[in-house]
Coordinates of C-alpha atoms and ligand atoms in Angstrom, one line a residue:
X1 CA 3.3 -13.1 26.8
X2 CA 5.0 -10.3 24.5
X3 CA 4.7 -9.9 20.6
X4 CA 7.4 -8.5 18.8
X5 CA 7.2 -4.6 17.8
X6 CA 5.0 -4.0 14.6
X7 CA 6.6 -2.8 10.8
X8 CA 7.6 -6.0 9.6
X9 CA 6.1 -7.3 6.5
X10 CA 3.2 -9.7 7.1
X11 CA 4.9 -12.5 5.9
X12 CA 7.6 -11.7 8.5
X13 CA 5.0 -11.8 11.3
X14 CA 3.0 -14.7 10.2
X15 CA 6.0 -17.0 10.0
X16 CA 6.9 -16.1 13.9
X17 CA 3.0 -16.0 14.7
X18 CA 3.7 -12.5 15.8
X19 CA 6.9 -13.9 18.0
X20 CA 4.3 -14.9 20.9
X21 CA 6.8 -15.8 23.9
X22 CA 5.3 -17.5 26.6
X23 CA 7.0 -16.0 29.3
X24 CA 7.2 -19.1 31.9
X25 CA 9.7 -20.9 29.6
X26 CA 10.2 -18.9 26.7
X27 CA 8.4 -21.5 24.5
X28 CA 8.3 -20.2 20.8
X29 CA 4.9 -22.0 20.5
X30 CA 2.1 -20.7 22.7
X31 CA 0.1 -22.9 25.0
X32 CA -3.3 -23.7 23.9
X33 CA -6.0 -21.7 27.0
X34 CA -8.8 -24.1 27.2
X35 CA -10.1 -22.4 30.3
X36 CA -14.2 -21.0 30.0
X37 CA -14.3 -19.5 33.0
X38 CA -12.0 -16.6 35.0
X39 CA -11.6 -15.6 38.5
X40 CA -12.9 -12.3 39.2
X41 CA -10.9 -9.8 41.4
X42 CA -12.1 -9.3 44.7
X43 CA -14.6 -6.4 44.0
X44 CA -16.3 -8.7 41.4
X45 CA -14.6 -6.7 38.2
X46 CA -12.6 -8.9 35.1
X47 CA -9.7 -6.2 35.2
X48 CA -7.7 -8.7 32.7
X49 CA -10.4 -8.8 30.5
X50 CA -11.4 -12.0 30.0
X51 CA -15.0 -13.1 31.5
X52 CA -15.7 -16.4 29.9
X53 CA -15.1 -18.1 27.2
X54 CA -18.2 -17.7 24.6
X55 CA -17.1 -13.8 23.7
X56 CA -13.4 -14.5 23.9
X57 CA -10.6 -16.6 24.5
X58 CA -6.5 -16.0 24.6
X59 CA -6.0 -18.8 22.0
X60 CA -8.4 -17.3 19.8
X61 CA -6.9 -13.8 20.4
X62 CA -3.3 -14.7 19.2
X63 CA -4.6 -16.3 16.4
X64 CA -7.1 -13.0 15.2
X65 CA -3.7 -10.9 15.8
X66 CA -1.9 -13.1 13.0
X67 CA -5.0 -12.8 10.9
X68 CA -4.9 -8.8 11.5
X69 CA -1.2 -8.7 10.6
X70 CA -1.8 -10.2 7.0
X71 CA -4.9 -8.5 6.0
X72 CA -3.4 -5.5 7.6
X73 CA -6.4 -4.3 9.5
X74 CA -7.0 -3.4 12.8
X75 CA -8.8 -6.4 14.0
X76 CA -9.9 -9.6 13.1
X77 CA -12.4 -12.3 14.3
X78 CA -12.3 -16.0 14.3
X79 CA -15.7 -18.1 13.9
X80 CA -16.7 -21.8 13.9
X81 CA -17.2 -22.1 9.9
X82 CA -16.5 -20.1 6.7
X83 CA -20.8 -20.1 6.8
X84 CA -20.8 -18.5 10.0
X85 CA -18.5 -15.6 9.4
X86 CA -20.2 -15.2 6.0
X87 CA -23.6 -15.1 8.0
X88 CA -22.4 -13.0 10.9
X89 CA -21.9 -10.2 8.9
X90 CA -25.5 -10.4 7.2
X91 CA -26.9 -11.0 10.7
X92 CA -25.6 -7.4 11.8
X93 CA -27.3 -5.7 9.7
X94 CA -30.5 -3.5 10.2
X95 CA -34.0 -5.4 9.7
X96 CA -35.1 -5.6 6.2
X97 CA -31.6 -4.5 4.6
X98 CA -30.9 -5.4 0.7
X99 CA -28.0 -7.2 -0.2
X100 CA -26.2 -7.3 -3.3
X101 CA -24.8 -10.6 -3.9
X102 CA -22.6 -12.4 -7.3
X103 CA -24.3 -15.1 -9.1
X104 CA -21.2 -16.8 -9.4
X105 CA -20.3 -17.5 -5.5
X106 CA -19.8 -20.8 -3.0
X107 CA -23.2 -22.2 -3.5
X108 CA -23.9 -22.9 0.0
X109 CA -24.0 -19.2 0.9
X110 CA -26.1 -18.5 -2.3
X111 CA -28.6 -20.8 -1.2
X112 CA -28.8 -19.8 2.4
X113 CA -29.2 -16.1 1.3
X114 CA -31.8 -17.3 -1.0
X115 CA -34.2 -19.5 0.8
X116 CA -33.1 -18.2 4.5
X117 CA -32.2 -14.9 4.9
X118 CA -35.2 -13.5 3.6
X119 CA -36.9 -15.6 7.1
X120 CA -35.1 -12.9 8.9
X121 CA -36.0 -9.6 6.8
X122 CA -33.4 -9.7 4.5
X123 CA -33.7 -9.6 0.4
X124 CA -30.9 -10.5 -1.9
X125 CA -30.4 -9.3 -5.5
X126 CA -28.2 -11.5 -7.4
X127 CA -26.0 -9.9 -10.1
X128 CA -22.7 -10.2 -12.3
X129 CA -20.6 -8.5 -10.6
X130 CA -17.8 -8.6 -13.2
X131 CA -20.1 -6.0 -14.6
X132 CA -20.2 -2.5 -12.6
X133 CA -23.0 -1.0 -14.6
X134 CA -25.0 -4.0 -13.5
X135 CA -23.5 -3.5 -9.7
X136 CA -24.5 0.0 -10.2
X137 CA -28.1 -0.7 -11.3
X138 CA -28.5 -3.4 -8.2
X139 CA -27.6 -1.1 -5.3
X140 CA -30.5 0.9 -3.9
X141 CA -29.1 3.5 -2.0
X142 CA -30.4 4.1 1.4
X143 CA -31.7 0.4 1.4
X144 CA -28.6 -1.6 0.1
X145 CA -26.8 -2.3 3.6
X146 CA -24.1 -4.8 2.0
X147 CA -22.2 -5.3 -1.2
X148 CA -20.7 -9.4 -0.6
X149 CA -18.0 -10.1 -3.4
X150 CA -16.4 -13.0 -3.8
X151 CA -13.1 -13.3 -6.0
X152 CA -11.9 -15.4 -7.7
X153 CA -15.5 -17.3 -7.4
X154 CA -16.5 -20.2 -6.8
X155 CA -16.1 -22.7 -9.2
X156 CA -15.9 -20.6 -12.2
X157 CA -13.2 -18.2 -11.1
X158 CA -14.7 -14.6 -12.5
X159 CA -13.0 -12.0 -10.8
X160 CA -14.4 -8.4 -9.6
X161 CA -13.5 -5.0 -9.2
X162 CA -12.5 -4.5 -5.6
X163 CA -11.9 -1.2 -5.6
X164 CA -14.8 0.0 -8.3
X165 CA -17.3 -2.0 -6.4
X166 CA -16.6 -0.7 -2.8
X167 CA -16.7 2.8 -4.5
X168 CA -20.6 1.6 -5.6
X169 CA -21.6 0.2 -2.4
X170 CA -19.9 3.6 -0.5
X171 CA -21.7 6.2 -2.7
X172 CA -25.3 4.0 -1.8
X173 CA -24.2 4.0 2.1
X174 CA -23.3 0.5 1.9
X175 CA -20.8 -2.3 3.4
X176 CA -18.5 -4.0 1.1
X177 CA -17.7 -7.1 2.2
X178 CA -15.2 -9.2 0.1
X179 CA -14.6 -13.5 0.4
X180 CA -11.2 -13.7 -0.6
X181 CA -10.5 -17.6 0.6
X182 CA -9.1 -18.1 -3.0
X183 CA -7.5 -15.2 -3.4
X184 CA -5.8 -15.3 0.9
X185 CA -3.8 -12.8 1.9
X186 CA -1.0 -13.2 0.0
X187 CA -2.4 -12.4 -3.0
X188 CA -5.0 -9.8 -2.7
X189 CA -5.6 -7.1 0.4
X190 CA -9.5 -6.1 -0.4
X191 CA -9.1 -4.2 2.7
X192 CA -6.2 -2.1 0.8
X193 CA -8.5 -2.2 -2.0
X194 CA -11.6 -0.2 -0.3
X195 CA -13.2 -2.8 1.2
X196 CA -14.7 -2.4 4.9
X197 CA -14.5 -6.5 5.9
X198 CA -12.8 -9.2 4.3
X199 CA -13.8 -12.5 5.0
X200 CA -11.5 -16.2 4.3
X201 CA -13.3 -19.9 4.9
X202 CA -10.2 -20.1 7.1
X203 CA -11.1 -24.0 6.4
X204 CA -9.1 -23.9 3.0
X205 CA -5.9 -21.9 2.3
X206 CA -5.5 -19.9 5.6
X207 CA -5.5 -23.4 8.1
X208 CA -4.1 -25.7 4.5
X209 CA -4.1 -29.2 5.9
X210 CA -7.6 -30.0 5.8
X211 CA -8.0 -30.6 9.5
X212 CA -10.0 -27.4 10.5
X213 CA -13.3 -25.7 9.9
X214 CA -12.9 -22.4 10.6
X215 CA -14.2 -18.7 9.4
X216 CA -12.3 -15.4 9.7
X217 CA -13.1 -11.7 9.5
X218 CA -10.9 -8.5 9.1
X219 CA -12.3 -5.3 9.1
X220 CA -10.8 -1.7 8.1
X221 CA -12.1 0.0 10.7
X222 CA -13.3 -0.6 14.3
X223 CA -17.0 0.9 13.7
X224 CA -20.3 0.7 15.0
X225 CA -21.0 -2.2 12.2
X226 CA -17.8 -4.2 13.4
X227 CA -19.4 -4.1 16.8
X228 CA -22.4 -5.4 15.8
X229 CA -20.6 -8.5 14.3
X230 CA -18.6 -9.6 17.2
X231 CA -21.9 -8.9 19.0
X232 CA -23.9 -11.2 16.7
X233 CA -20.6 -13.8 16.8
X234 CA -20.8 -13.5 21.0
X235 CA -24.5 -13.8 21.4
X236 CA -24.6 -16.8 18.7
X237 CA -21.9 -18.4 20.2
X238 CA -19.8 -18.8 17.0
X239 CA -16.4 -18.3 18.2
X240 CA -13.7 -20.6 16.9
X241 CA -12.6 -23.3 19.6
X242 CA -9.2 -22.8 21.4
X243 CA -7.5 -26.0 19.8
X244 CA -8.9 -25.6 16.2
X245 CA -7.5 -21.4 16.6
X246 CA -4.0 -23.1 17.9
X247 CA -4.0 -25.4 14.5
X248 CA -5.4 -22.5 12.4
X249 CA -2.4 -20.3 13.6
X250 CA -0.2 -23.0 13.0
X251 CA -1.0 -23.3 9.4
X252 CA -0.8 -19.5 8.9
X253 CA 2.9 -19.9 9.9
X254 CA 3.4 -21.3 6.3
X255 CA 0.9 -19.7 4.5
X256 CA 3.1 -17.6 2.2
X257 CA 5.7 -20.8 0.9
X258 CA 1.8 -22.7 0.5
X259 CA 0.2 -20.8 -1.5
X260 CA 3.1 -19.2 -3.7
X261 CA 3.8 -22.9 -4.6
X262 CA 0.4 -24.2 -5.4
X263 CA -0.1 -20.5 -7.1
X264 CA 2.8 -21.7 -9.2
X265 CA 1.7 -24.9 -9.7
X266 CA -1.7 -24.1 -10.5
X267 CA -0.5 -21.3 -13.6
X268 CA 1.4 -24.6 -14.6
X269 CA -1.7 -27.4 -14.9
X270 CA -3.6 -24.9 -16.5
X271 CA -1.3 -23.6 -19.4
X272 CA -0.7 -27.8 -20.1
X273 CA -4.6 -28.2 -19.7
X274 CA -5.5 -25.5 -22.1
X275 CA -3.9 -27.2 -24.7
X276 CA -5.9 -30.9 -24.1
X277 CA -7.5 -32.3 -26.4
X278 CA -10.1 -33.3 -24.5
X279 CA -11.0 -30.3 -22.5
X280 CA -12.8 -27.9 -24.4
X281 CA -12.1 -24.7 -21.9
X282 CA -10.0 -24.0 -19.0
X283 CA -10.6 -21.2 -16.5
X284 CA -8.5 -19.5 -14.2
X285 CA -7.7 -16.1 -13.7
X286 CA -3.6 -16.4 -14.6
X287 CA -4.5 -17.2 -18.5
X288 CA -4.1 -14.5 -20.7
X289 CA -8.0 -15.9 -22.4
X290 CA -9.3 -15.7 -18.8
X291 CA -12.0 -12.7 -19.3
X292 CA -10.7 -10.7 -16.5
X293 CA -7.1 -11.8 -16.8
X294 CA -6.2 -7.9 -16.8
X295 CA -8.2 -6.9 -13.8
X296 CA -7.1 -9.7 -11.9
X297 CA -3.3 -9.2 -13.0
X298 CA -3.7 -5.4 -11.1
X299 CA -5.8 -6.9 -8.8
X300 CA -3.5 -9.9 -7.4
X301 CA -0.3 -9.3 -6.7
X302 CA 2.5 -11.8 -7.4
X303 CA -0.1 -15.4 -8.1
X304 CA -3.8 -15.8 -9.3
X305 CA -4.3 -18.8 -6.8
X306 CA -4.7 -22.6 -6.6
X307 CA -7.9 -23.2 -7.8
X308 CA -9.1 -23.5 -11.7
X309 CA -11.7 -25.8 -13.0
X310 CA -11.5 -27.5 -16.8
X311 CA -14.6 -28.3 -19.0
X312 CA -14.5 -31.6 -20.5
X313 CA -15.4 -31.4 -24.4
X314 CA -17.4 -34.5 -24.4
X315 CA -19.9 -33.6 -21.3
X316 CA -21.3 -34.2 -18.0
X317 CA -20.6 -38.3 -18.2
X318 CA -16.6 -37.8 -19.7
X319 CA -16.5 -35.3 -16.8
X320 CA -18.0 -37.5 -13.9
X321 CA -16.0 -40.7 -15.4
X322 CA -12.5 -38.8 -15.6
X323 CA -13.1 -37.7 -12.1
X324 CA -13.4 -41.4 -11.1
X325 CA -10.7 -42.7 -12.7
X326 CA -7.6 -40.3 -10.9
X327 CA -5.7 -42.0 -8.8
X328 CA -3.4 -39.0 -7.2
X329 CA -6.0 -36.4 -7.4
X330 CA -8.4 -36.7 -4.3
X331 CA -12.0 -36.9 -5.5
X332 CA -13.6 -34.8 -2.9
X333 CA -14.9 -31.3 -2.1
X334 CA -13.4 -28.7 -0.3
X335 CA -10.2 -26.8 -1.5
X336 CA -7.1 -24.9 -0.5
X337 CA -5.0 -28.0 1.2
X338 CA -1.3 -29.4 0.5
X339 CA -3.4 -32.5 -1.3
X340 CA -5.2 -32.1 -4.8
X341 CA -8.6 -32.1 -4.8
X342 CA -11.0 -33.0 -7.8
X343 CA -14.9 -32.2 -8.0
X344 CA -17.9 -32.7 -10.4
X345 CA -19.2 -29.2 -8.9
X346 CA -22.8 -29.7 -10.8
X347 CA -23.7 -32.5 -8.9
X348 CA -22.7 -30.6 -5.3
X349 CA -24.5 -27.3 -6.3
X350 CA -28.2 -28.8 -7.5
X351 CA -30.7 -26.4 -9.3
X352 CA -30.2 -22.9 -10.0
X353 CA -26.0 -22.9 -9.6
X354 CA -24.0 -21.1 -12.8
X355 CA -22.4 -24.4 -12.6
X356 CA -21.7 -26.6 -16.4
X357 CA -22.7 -29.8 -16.0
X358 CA -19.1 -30.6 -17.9
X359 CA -17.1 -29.2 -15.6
X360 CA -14.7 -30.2 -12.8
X361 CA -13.1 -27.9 -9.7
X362 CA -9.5 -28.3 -9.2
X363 CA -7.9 -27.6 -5.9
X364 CA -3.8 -27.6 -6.6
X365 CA -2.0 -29.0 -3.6
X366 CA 1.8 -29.2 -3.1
X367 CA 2.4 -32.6 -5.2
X368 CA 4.7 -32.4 -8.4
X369 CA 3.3 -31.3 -11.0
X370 CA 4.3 -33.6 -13.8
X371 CA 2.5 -36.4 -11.5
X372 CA -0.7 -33.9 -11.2
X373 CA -0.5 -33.7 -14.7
X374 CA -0.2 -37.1 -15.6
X375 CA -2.8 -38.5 -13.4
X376 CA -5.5 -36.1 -15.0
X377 CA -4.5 -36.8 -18.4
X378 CA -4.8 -40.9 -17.7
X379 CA -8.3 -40.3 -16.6
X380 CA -9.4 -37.9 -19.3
X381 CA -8.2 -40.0 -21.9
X382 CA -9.6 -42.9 -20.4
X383 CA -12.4 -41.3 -20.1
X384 CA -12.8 -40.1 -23.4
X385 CA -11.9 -43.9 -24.9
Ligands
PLP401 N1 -16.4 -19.4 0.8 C1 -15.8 -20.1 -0.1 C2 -15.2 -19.5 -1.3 C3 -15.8 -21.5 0.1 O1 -15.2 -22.3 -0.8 C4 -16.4 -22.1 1.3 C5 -16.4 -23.6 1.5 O2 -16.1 -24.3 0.6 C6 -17.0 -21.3 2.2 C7 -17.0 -19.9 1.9 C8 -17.7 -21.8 3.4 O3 -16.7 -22.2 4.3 P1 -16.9 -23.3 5.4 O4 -17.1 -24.6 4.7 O5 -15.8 -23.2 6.3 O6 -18.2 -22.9 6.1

């Protein structure tokens, strides 16, 4: 099989997948290789590279070289989860490394860095990290081994300083390792930016059709650390499977017209929803109130993403009750498909999450959005009756 020649825009190369050929019939959509195994050559060495199927896999390959292409690094990885390519990365660092972590990210990864990284030597200071002098005053250099961002975060959307924060985490000898699911490829590089690793629950925007749970990882350079996480993704045995890489490269293909849409959409909802009357506060990153609206207008170029969350002015119970009365918007959890998704967030998070208890997570999908609109506004006035 043969890619096309390099230089295009990554848009360009995620739309062909790269231009993978397969050579027997000139297919312009790549078998999926299920095989684990590999015949060796007669004096026992893998000269084709592939051994078996736990380190690495053809499918998976094509699909990392897409990823590559639009974060623009040199190489990418593919893992079973979002969680495991988050946990990779922590996994392969020294013994007994800090971390400095936001306290306004996915929850899941908060609590797993809170009540079970520290079983395996690892301690986590949790700070703003829309705030570099408190970024600054949480890195210990020669200890701090990481610097995870996540932005836009999860679910109140604060945005950080890419490019000031990896400066931080540098000057201390320290990774910075960014989640950018909300943000995707299209509209922020943290690689670009400064970052060493960039990391997307390829389960959301990347993939888009809610049929995959995937994780990804694109580094800036190939280094010792980078090593250590494929190692750590190999020996663990996270690698993505064949056919859930084949669907996650398939939903890359339309990545750009996705996102640009439900971006659109999104800036839409939330300018008619900050004007409610029942919704005391709406926050996303594309209104001018938003508190970082300026960094994130440098920071993102050409959308500020398809998720926002709204607080309901009359509390937890309005917010619960409008999120069971929608009818188009799909009350679950989960984010970045071509359906809209609706969450009471408080209840998923539990104790100790940033999380209002009046607030609901909005995950803009590719429906109209007079029909979003009106389906929201049904239920909170119905809500509020
Ligand atoms: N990061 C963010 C921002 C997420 O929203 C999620 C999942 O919701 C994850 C990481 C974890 O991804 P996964 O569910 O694929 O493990």
């Amino acid at each position: 099989m043969t890619a096309k020649p390099n230089g295009l825009q990554p848009r360009t190369l995620a739309a062909q997948a790269l231009g993978w050929e397969e050579s027997e019939t000139h297919a312009v959509v790549t078998p999926i290789h299920v095989a684990t195994t590999f015949i060796r050559d007669p004096d026992n060495q893998y000269r084709n590279g592939f051994v078996y199927g736990r380190p690495d896999n053809q499918t998976v390959r094509q699909c990392e070289a897409v990823l590559a292409a639009l974060e623009e690094g040199p190489e990418a990885l593919v893992l079973g989860s979002g969680m495991s390519a988050a946990t990779a990365v922590v996994m392969a660092l020294p013994a007994g490394a800090h971390i400095v972590a936001p306290t306004v990210m996915y929850w899941a990864l908060r609590n797993w860095l809170m009540n079970d990284a520290v079983a395996y030597g690892y301690t986590t200071s949790f700070v703003d990290t829309t705030d570099l002098a408190a970024v600054k005053a949480a890195v210990v250099p020669g200890k701090t081994k990481l610097v995870w961002l996540e932005t836009p975060s999860n679910p109140l959307w604060t945005v950080s300083d890419i490019a000031a924060i990896s400066e931080i985490a540098h000057a201390a000898g320290a990774v910075c390792a960014v989640d950018s699911t909300v943000a995707t490829p299209v509209f922020t590089r943290p690689l670009a930016l400064g970052a060493d690793i960039v990391m997307h629950a390829a389960t959301k925007y990347l993939n888009g059709h809610s049929d995959v749970v995937a994780g990804a990882l694109v580094t800036r350079e190939v280094n010792e650390f980078w090593a250590k996480v494929r190692r750590v993704r190999s020996m663990h045995g996270q690698i993505l499977g064949p056919f859930e890489a084949f669907l996650l490269m398939r939903g890359m293909r339309t990545l750009h017209v996705r996102v640009e849409a439900q971006a659109k959409a999104a800036l839409a909802l939330a300018e008619k929803l900050k004007g409610h009357a029942m919704v005391a506060d709406v926050l996303y990153p594309g209104l001018a109130s938003h508190p970082q609206h300026a960094l994130a207008a440098r920071q993102m170029q050409g959308g500020f993403g398809g998720m926002m969350s709204i607080r309901v002015k009359a509390g937890e119970q309005a917010a619960v009750s409008t999120a069971a009365r929608v009818e188009l918007w799909k009350r679950a959890t989960s984010l970045g498909g071509v359906e809209s998704l609706i969450e009471h967030r408080a209840s998923i998070e539990g104790a100790g999450s940033p999380c209002p208890t009046d607030l609901l997570r909005l995950s803009v999908g590719l429906e109209a959005v007079d029909d979003l609109y009106a389906d929201i506004d049904r239920a909170l006035r119905a809500a509020n009756a």
